Short mmCIF file of C-alpha atoms in Angstrom, two decimals:
data_model
loop_
_atom_site.label_atom_id
_atom_site.label_comp_id
_atom_site.label_asym_id
_atom_site.label_seq_id
_atom_site.Cartn_x
_atom_site.Cartn_y
_atom_site.Cartn_z
CA MET A 1 142.53 63.52 104.80
CA THR A 2 141.25 66.56 103.52
CA ALA A 3 140.47 70.22 104.93
CA THR A 4 137.37 71.39 104.35
CA THR A 5 136.76 75.31 104.51
CA VAL A 6 133.30 75.84 105.39
CA THR A 7 133.06 79.65 104.31
CA SER A 8 129.46 81.52 104.84
CA PRO A 9 126.91 82.24 102.02
CA ARG A 10 127.34 85.98 102.82
CA PRO A 11 130.16 88.01 102.97
CA HIS A 12 131.20 89.40 106.80
CA LEU A 13 130.01 92.86 106.50
CA THR A 14 132.29 95.03 108.87
CA ARG A 15 130.87 98.74 110.62
CA ALA A 16 132.89 100.66 107.73
CA SER A 17 131.24 98.66 104.85
CA LEU A 18 127.61 99.34 106.38
CA VAL A 19 128.08 103.07 107.19
CA ARG A 20 129.59 102.67 103.24
CA HIS A 21 126.42 101.30 102.15
CA ALA A 22 123.98 103.39 104.04
CA GLY A 23 126.02 105.82 102.69
CA ARG A 24 125.68 105.26 99.23
CA ALA A 25 121.97 104.70 100.19
CA VAL A 26 121.16 108.26 101.85
CA THR A 27 122.83 110.06 98.62
CA ALA A 28 120.23 108.02 96.54
CA LEU A 29 117.27 108.99 98.16
CA PHE A 30 118.17 113.09 97.92
CA ALA A 31 119.34 112.34 94.12
CA ARG A 32 116.13 110.87 93.54
CA LEU A 33 114.49 114.21 95.50
CA LYS A 34 116.07 116.28 94.18
CA GLU A 35 114.68 114.88 90.39
CA ARG A 36 111.88 114.20 91.01
CA ARG A 37 111.81 117.92 92.59
CA GLU A 38 113.01 119.08 89.20
CA ILE A 39 110.44 117.44 87.14
CA SER A 40 108.04 118.55 89.11
CA GLN A 41 109.14 122.39 88.25
CA LEU A 42 108.11 120.85 84.40
CA LEU A 43 104.86 121.29 85.41
CA THR A 44 104.60 125.21 85.46
CA LEU A 45 105.99 125.78 81.35
CA ASP A 46 102.88 126.18 79.65
CA ASP A 47 101.50 123.06 77.52
CA ALA A 48 103.28 124.62 73.79
CA LEU A 49 106.85 124.53 75.74
CA LEU A 50 106.25 121.09 76.57
CA LYS A 51 104.74 119.61 73.75
CA ASP A 52 108.31 121.24 72.12
CA ILE A 53 110.47 119.17 74.23
CA GLY A 54 107.95 116.11 73.38
CA ILE A 55 105.94 115.51 76.23
CA ASP A 56 103.11 116.82 78.12
CA ARG A 57 101.46 117.58 81.12
CA GLY A 58 100.13 114.13 81.51
CA ASP A 59 103.36 112.46 81.22
CA VAL A 60 105.12 114.79 83.88
CA ARG A 61 102.15 113.28 85.96
CA ALA A 62 102.64 109.71 85.10
CA ALA A 63 106.56 109.99 85.75
CA LEU A 64 106.17 111.46 89.40
CA SER A 65 103.41 108.60 90.60
CA THR A 66 105.53 106.45 88.79
CA THR A 67 105.91 103.00 90.56
CA ASP A 68 107.44 100.44 88.40
CA GLY A 69 111.14 100.70 90.05
CA GLN A 70 112.60 103.53 87.44
CA THR A 71 113.05 106.66 88.55
CA ALA A 72 110.52 109.74 87.28
CA GLY A 73 113.24 110.67 84.66
CA GLU A 74 114.02 107.81 83.56
CA HIS A 75 110.11 107.25 83.40
CA LEU A 76 109.30 110.72 81.18
CA SER A 77 111.95 110.04 79.05
CA ALA A 78 110.60 106.74 78.31
CA GLN A 79 107.37 108.07 77.11
CA ARG A 80 109.08 110.93 75.04
CA ARG A 81 111.51 108.10 73.43
CA ARG A 82 108.21 106.29 72.45
CA ARG A 83 105.98 109.46 72.62
CA ALA A 84 108.41 110.12 69.31
CA HIS A 85 109.04 106.79 68.07
CA ALA A 86 104.82 106.53 67.69
CA GLN A 87 104.66 110.21 65.92
CA ARG A 88 107.68 109.03 62.80
CA GLN A 89 105.66 105.34 62.10
CA ALA A 90 102.60 107.77 62.08
CA TRP A 91 105.01 109.94 59.91
CA ARG A 92 106.07 107.23 57.29
CA HIS A 93 103.00 105.04 57.05
CA GLY A 94 101.20 108.73 56.38
CA PHE A 95 103.68 109.06 53.55
CA LYS A 96 103.39 105.41 52.20
CA ASN A 97 99.42 106.16 51.45
CA ARG A 98 101.07 109.57 49.41
CA ARG A 99 102.04 107.66 46.69
#
């Protein structure tokens, strides 16, 4: 005869592990709030400075209102990369047409 072992589909959570998970969640929440505060400070810069770093006010506002699962910083970085890529493509396209 063989013995069968019944296992729970979920691992057993101890009180200590629940406290650890809750602590990580609170830490992540405070980190996101701090990041949003710091990004909102970008709105105090003038348009020329924002342009120098490759973003504009609309990018900052969009990053602060993002609901797609990205952090505001991730959203802002992705937008800056998209704009830089588009500018490089436009430059290359314009350069090719001049030949």
